[in-house]
Coordinates of C-alpha atoms (C1' of nucleotides) and ligand atoms in Angstrom, one line a residue:
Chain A
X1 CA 0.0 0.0 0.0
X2 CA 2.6 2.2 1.1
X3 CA 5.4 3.4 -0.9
X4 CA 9.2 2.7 0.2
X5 CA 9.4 6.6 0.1
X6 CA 6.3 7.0 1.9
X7 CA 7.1 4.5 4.9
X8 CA 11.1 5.8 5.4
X9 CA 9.5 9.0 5.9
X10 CA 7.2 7.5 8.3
X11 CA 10.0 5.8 10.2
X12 CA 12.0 8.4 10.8
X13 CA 9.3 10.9 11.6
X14 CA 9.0 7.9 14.7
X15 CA 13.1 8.4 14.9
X16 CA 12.5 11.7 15.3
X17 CA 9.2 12.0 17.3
X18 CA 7.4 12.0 19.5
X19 CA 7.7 16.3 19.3
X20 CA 7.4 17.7 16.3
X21 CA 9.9 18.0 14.0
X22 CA 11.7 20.2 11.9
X23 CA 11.0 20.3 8.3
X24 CA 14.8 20.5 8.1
X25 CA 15.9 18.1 10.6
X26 CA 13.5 15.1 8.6
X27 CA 14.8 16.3 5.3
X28 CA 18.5 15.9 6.9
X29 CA 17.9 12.6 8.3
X30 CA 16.3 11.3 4.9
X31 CA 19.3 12.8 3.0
X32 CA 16.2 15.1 0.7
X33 CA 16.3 18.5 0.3
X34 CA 13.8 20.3 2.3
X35 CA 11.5 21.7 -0.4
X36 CA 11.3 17.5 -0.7
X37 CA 9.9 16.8 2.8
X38 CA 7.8 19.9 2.6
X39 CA 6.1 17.9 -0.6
X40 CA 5.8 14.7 1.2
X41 CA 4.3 15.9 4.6
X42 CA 2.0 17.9 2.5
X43 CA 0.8 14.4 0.7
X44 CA 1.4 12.1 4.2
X45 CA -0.6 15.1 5.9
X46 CA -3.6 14.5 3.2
X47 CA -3.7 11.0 3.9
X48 CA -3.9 11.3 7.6
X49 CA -0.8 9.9 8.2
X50 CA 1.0 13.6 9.8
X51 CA 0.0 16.6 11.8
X52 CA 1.4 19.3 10.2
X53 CA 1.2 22.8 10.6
X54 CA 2.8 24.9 7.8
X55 CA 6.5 26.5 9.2
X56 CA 6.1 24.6 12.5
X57 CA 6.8 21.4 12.5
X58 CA 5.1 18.1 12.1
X59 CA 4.4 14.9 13.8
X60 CA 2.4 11.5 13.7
X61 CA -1.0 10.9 13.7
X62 CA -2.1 7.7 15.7
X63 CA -2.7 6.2 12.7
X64 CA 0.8 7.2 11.3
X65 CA 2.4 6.0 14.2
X66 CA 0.9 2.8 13.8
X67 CA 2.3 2.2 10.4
X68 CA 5.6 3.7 11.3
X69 CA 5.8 1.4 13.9
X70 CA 4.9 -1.4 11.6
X71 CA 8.1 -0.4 9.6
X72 CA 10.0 -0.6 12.6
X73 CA 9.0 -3.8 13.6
X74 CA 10.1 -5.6 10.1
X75 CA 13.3 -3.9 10.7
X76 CA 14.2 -5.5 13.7
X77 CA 12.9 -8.5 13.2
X78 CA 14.9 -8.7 9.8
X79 CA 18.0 -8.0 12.1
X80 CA 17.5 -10.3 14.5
X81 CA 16.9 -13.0 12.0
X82 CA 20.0 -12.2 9.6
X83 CA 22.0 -12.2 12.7
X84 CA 20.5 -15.5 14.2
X85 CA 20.9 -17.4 10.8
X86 CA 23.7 -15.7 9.2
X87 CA 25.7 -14.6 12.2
X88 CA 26.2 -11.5 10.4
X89 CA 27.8 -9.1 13.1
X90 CA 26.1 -6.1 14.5
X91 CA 27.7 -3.8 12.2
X92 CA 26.5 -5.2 9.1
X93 CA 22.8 -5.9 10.0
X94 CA 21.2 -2.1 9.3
X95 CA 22.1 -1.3 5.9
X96 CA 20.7 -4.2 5.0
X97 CA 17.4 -4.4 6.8
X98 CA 17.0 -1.1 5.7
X99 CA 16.2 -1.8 2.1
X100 CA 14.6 -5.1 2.9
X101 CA 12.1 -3.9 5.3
X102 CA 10.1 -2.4 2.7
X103 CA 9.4 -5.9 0.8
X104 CA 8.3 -8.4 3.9
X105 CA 4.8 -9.6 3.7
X106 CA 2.8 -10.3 6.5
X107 CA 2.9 -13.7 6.0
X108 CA 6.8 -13.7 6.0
X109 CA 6.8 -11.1 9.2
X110 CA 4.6 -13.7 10.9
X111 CA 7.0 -16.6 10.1
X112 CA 10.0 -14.6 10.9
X113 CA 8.6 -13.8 14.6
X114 CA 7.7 -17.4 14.7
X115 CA 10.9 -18.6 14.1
X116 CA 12.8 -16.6 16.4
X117 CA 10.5 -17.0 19.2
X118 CA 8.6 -13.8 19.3
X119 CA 12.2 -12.2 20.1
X120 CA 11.9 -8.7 22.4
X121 CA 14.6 -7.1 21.2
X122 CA 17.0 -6.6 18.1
X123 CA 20.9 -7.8 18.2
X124 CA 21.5 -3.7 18.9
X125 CA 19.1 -4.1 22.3
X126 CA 16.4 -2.1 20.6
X127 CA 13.1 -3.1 21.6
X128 CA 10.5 -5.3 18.6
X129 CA 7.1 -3.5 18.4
X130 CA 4.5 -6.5 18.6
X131 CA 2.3 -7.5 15.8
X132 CA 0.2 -4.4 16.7
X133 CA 2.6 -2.0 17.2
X134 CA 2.6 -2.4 20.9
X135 CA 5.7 -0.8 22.4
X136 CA 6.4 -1.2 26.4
X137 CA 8.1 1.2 27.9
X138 CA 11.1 0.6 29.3
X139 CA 13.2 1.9 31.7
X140 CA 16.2 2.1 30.0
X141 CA 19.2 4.9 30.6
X142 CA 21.6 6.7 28.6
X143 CA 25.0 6.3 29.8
X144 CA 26.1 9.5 30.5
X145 CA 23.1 9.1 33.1
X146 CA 24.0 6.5 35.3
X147 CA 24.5 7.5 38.6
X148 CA 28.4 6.9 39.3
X149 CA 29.6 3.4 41.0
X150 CA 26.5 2.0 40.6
X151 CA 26.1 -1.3 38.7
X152 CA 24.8 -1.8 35.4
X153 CA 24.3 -3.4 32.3
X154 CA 24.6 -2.6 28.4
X155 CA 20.8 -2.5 27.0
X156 CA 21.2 -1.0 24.0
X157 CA 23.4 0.1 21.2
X158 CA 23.3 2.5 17.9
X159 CA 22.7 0.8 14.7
X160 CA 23.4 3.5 12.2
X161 CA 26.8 4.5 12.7
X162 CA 28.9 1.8 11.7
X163 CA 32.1 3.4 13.1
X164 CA 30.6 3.7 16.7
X165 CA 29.5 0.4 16.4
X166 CA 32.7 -0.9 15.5
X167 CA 34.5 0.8 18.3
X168 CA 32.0 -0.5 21.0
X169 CA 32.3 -3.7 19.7
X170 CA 36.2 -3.9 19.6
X171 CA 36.0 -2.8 23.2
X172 CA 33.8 -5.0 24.8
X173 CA 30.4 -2.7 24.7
X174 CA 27.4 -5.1 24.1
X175 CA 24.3 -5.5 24.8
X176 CA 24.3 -7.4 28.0
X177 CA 28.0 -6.5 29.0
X178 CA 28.3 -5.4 32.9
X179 CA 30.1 -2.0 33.5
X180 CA 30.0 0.6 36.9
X181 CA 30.5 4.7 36.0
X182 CA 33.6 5.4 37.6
X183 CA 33.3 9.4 36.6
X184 CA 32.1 11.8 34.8
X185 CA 33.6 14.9 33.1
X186 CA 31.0 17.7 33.7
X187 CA 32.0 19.7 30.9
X188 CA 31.3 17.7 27.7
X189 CA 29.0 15.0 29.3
X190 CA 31.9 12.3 28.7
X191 CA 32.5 9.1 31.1
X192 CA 35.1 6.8 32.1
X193 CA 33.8 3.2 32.6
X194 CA 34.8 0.1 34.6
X195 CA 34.3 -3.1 32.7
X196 CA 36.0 -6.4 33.5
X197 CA 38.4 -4.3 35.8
X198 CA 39.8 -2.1 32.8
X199 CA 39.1 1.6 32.5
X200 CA 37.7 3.2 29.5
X201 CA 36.7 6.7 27.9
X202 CA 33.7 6.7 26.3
X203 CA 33.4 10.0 24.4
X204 CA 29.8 11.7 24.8
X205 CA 28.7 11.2 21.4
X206 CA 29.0 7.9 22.0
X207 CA 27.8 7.8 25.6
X208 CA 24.5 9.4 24.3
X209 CA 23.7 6.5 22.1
X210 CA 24.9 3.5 24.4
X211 CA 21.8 2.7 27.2
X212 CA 22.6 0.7 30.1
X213 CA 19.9 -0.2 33.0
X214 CA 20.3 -2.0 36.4
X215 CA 18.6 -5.4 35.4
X216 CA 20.5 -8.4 36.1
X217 CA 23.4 -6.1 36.8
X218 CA 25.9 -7.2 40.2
Chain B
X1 CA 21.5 1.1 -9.5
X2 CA 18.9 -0.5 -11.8
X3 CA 15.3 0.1 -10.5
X4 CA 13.0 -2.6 -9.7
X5 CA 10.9 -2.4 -12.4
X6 CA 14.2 -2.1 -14.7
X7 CA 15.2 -5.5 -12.7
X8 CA 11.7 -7.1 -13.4
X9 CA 11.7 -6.2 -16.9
X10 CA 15.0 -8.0 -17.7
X11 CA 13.7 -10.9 -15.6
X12 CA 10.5 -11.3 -18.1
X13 CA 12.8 -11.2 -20.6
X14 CA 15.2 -13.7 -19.8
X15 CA 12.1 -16.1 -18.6
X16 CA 10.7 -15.4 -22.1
X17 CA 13.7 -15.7 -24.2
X18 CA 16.3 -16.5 -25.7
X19 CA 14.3 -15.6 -28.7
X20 CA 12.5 -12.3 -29.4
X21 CA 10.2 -11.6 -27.0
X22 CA 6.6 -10.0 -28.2
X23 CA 5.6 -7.0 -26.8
X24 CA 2.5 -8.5 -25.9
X25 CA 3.8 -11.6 -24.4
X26 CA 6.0 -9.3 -22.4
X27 CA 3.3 -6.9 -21.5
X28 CA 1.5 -10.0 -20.5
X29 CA 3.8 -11.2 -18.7
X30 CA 4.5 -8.5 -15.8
X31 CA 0.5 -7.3 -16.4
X32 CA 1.3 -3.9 -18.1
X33 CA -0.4 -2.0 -21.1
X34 CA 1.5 -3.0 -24.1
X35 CA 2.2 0.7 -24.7
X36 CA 4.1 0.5 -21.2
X37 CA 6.2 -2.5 -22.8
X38 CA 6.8 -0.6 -25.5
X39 CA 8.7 2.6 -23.8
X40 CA 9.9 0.1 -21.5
X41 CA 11.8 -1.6 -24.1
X42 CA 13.0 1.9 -25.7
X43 CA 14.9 3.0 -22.6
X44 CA 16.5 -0.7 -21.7
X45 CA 17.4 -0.3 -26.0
X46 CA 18.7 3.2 -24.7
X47 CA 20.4 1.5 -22.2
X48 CA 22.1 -1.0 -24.4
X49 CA 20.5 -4.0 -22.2
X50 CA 18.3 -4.8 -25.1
X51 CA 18.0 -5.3 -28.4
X52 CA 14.5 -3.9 -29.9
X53 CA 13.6 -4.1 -33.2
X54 CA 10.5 -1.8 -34.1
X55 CA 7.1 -3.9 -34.5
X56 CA 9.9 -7.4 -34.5
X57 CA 10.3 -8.1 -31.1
X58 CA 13.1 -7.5 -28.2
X59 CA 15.8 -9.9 -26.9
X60 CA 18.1 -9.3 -24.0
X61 CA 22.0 -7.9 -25.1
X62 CA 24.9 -9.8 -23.5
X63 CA 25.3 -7.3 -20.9
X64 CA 21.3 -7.3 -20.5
X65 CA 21.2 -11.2 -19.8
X66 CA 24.4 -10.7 -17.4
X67 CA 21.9 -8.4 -15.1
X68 CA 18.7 -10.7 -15.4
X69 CA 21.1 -13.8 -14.2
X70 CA 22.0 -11.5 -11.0
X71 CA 18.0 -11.2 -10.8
X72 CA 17.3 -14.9 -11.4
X73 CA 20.2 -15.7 -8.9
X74 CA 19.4 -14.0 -6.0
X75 CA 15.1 -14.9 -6.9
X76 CA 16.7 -18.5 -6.2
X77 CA 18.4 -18.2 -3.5
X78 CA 16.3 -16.4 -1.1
X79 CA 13.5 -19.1 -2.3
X80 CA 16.4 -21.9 -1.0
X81 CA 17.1 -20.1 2.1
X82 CA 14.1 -19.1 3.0
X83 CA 12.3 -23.3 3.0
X84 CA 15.7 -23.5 4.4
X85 CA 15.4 -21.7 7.3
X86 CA 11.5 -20.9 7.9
X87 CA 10.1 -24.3 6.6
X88 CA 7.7 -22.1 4.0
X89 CA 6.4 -24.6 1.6
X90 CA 7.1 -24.8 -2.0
X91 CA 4.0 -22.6 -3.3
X92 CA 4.9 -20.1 -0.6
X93 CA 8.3 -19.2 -1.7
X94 CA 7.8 -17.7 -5.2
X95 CA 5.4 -14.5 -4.3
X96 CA 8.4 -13.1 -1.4
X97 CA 11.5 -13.9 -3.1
X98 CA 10.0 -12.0 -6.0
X99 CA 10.1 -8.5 -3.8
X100 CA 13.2 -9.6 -1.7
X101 CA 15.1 -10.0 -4.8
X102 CA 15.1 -6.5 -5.8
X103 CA 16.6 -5.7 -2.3
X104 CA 19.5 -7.6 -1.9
X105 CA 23.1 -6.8 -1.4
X106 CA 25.9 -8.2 -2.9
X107 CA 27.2 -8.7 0.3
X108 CA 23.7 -10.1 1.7
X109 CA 23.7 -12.4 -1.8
X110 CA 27.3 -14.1 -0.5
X111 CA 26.3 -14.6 2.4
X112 CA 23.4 -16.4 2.1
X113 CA 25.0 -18.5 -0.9
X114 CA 27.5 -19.1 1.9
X115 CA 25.2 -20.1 4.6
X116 CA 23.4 -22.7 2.0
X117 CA 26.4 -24.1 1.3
X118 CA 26.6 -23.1 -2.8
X119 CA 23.5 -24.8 -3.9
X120 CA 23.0 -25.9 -7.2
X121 CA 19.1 -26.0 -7.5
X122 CA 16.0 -23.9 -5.6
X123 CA 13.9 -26.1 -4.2
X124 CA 11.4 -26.1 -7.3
X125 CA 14.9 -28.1 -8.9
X126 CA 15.6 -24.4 -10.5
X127 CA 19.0 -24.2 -11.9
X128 CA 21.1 -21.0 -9.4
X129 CA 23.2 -19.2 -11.7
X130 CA 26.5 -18.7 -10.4
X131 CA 28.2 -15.4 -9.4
X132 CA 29.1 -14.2 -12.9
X133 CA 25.9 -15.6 -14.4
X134 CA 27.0 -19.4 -15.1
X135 CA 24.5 -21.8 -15.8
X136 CA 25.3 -24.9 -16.8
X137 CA 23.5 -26.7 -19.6
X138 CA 20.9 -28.9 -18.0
X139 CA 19.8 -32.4 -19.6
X140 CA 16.2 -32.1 -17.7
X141 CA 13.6 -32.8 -19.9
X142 CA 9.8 -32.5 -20.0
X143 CA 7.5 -34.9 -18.4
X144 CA 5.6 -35.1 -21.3
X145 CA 8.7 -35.9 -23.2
X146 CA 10.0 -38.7 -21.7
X147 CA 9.9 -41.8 -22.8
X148 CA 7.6 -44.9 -22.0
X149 CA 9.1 -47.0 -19.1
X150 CA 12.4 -45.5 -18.6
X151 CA 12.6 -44.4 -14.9
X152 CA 13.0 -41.0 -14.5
X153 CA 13.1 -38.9 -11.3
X154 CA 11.7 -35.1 -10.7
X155 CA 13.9 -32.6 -11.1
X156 CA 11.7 -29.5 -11.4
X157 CA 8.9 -28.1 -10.7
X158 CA 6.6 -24.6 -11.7
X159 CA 7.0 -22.4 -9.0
X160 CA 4.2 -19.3 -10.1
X161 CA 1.5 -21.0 -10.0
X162 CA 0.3 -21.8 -6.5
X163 CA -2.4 -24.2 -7.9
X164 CA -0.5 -26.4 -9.9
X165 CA 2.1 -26.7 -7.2
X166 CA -0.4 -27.9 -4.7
X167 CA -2.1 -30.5 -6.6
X168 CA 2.0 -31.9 -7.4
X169 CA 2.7 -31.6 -4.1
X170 CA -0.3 -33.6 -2.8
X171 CA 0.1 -36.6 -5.2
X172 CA 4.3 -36.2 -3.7
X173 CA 5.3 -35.3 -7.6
X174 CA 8.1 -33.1 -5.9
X175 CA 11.5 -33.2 -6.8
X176 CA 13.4 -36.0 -6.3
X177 CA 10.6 -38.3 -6.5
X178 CA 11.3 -41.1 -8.7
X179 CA 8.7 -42.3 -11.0
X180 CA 7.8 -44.2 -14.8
X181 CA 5.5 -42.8 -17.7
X182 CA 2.8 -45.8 -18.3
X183 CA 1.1 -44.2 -21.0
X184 CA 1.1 -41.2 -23.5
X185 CA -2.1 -39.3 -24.6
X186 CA -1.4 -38.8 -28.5
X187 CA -3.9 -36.2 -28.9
X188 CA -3.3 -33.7 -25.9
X189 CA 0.2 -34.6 -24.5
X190 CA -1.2 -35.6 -21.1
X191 CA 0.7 -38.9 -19.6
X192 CA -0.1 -41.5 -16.9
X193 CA 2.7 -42.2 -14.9
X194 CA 3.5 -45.1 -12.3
X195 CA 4.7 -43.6 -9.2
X196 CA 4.8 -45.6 -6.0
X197 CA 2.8 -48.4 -7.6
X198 CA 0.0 -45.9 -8.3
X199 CA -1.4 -44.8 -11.3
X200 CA -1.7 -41.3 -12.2
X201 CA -3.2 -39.2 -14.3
X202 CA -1.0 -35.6 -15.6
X203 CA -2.6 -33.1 -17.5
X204 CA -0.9 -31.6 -20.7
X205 CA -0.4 -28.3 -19.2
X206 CA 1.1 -29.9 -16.2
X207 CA 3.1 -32.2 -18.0
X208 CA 4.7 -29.0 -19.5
X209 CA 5.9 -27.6 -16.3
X210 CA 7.5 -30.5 -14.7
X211 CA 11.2 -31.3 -15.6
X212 CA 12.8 -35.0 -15.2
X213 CA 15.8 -36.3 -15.9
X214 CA 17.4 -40.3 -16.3
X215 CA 19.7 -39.3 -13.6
X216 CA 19.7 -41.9 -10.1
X217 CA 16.4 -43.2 -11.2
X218 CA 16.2 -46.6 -10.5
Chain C
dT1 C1' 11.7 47.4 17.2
dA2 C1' 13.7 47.1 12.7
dT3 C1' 16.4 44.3 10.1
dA4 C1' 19.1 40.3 9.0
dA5 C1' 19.6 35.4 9.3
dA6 C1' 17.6 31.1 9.4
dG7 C1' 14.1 28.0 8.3
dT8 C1' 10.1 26.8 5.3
dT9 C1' 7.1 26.7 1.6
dT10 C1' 5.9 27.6 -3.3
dA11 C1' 6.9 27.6 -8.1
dG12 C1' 8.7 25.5 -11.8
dT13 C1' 11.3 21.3 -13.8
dC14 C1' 12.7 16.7 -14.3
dC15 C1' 12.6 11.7 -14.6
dC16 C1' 10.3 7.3 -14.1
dA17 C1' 6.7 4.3 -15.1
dG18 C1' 2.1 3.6 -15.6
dC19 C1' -2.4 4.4 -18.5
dT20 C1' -5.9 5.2 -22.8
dA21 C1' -6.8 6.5 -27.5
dA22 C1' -5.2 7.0 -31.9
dA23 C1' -2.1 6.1 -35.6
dA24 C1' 1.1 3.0 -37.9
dC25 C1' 2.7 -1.3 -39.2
dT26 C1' 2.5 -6.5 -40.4
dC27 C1' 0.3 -10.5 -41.7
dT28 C1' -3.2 -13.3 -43.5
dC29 C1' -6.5 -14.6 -46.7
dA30 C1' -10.1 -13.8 -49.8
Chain D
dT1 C1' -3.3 -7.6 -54.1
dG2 C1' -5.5 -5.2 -50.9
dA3 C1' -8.8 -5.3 -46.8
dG4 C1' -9.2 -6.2 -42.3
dA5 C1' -7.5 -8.2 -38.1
dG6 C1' -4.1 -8.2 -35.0
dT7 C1' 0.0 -6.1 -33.1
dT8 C1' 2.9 -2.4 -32.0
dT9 C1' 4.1 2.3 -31.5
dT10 C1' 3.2 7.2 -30.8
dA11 C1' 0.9 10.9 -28.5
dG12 C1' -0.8 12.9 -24.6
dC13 C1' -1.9 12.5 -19.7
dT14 C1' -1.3 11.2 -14.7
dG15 C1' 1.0 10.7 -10.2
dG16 C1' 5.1 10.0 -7.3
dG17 C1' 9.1 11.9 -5.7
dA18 C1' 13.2 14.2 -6.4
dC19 C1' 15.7 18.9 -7.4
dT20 C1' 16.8 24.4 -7.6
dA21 C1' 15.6 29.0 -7.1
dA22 C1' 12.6 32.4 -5.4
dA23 C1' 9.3 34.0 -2.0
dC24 C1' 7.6 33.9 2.4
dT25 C1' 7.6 33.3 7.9
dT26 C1' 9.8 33.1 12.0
dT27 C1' 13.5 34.1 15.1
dA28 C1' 17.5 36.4 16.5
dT29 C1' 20.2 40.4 16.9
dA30 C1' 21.5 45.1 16.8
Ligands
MN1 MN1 18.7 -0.8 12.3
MN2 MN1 18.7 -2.4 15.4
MN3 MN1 10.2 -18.3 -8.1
MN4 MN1 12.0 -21.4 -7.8

DNA sequence: TATAAAGTTTAGTCCCAGCTAAAACTCTCA
DNA sequence: TGAGAGTTTTAGCTGGGACTAAACTTTATA
């Protein structure tokens, strides 16, 4: 039903939600020029899909949420199965999802679920949206955040940048790896980390996209 | 870099070919106005994938066939991986791998080939091109072709038509199954063939679509 | 508070790929 | 051989989705 066009733009007004966004800041994160997303949130605002209001920003209707979230879910799911079956690493899996998402039927969504168990999260930690779009919340923290000394564990981590990723990965940060805060700088929002009794800086670009949470953690 | 419509064109083609293709057959073929074939085949002719004549026909260039073998290639795999890993029945695999196909990486395309261990056949007995486009000459012949008596075993089996496939699959006429042609219907080209000990009656158009080969019958 | 800068929308084009209707071509057969 | 039937192409239109340049709003700054 839904163009590919039409459903990136509805993912990453989700990305970029739940406020409203920036005509600018969607083009940006679509690569498009902005006279582009103008166009298409004109056209997704005709079919009920956006809220927008004309040089103020625009967000997602319920019903544009819903399908947005739909998106997101094939995503996932398609990551979690090329990882499970290919053992591609976590590095690899976006690119490709990204195109693929677009071309997953129902039927195939359904058997893909099936297969991997109704899985709750992607290999990057990120939570699946059900069948219906059903999102818990979760308590999840940014890293920068964590109180200092404190126990936790790595919940989540980007899946866009493939040089963060790599980093993270060559050091140990993965979903499910234990760490404690030893300090923060309180100028740039950077942190030093204790896992398996080595020390590391983690810059605050990178901090910002890590989560950790206190589940499981000793 | 070619579109998917591009992609499915070429496809047609090479199904179609290796002689000239008809507009109309083409047109048919992907369910487009013949006019739609027509321009169509004037940009892949601009394009040097093609070779049209005006009001003659069309046939696929080298460089042309080269692209629809990629298309055929990754078509077959993703049917192989996907019974592979999801279980999907036979007459479920066509309808997904024909939009998955359009969507996959070279990368993704390795490393499923990898994964499936360089398989030589989909599991409709389909010939996989290689990397470059190889495909070996294959001896299969038509059902209907055979001769009386001489065991022969399935090799291959339609894979568009969910119909057809069902019925095969319900009297176990799948690949590998090993069988003998009793009798020949002069008029229409149906058989009866022995399979099992039982008796069965193949229509004509049936007949057509199923491949077997001499090869470890019995 | 006026004006400049920044952000957004409109206007005008382009390309792709589909459609219908009309014109052009080819083939067959009387 | 020359209609008429069938096939193919051309002509003209539509919509999606991108772009640049120009106009318009909002926001920031002097
Ligand atoms: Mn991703
Ligand atoms: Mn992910
Ligand atoms: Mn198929
Ligand atoms: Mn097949």
């Amino acid at each position: 039903m839904a163009s590919v066009a039409v459903e990136n733009y509805l993912k990453s007004m989700w990305e970029l939600g739940p406020a409203d966004v920036a005509t600018q800041e969607l083009a940006q994160h679509l690569a498009v020029a902005p006279a582009s997303a103008t166009r298409m949130l004109q056209r997704l605002s005709e079919r009920g899909l956006v809220a927008h209001t004309p040089y103020r920003g625009a967000s997602l209707t319920t019903t544009g949420e819903r399908k947005a979230l739909a998106v997101v879910r094939r995503h996932r799911l398609l990551e979690t199965f090329l990882a499970r079956t290919l053992k591609l690493g976590r590095d690899q899996l976006h690119d490709e999802a990204e195109r693929l998402e677009h071309a997953l039927s129902p039927a195939l969504e359904a058997a893909i679920d099936d297969y991997l168990g109704n899985p709750q999260r992607d290999p990057h930690g990120h939570p699946i949206p059900g069948p219906q779009g059903e999102l818990p919340p979760e308590g999840d923290v940014a890293l920068g955040d964590w109180p200092l000394d404190r126990p936790a564990k790595v919940s989540q981590v980007p899946d866009r940048d493939v040089e963060k990723l790599a980093w993270l990965e060559a050091q140990g940060l993965v979903p499910g790896r234990e760490l404690r805060l030893v300090a923060r700088d309180p100028f740039d929002g950077g942190v030093t980390v204790k896992l398996d009794g080595k020390l590391l800086q983690v810059a605050a670009s990178v901090a910002d996209e890590v989560r950790v949470s206190g589940e499981g953690a000793t």
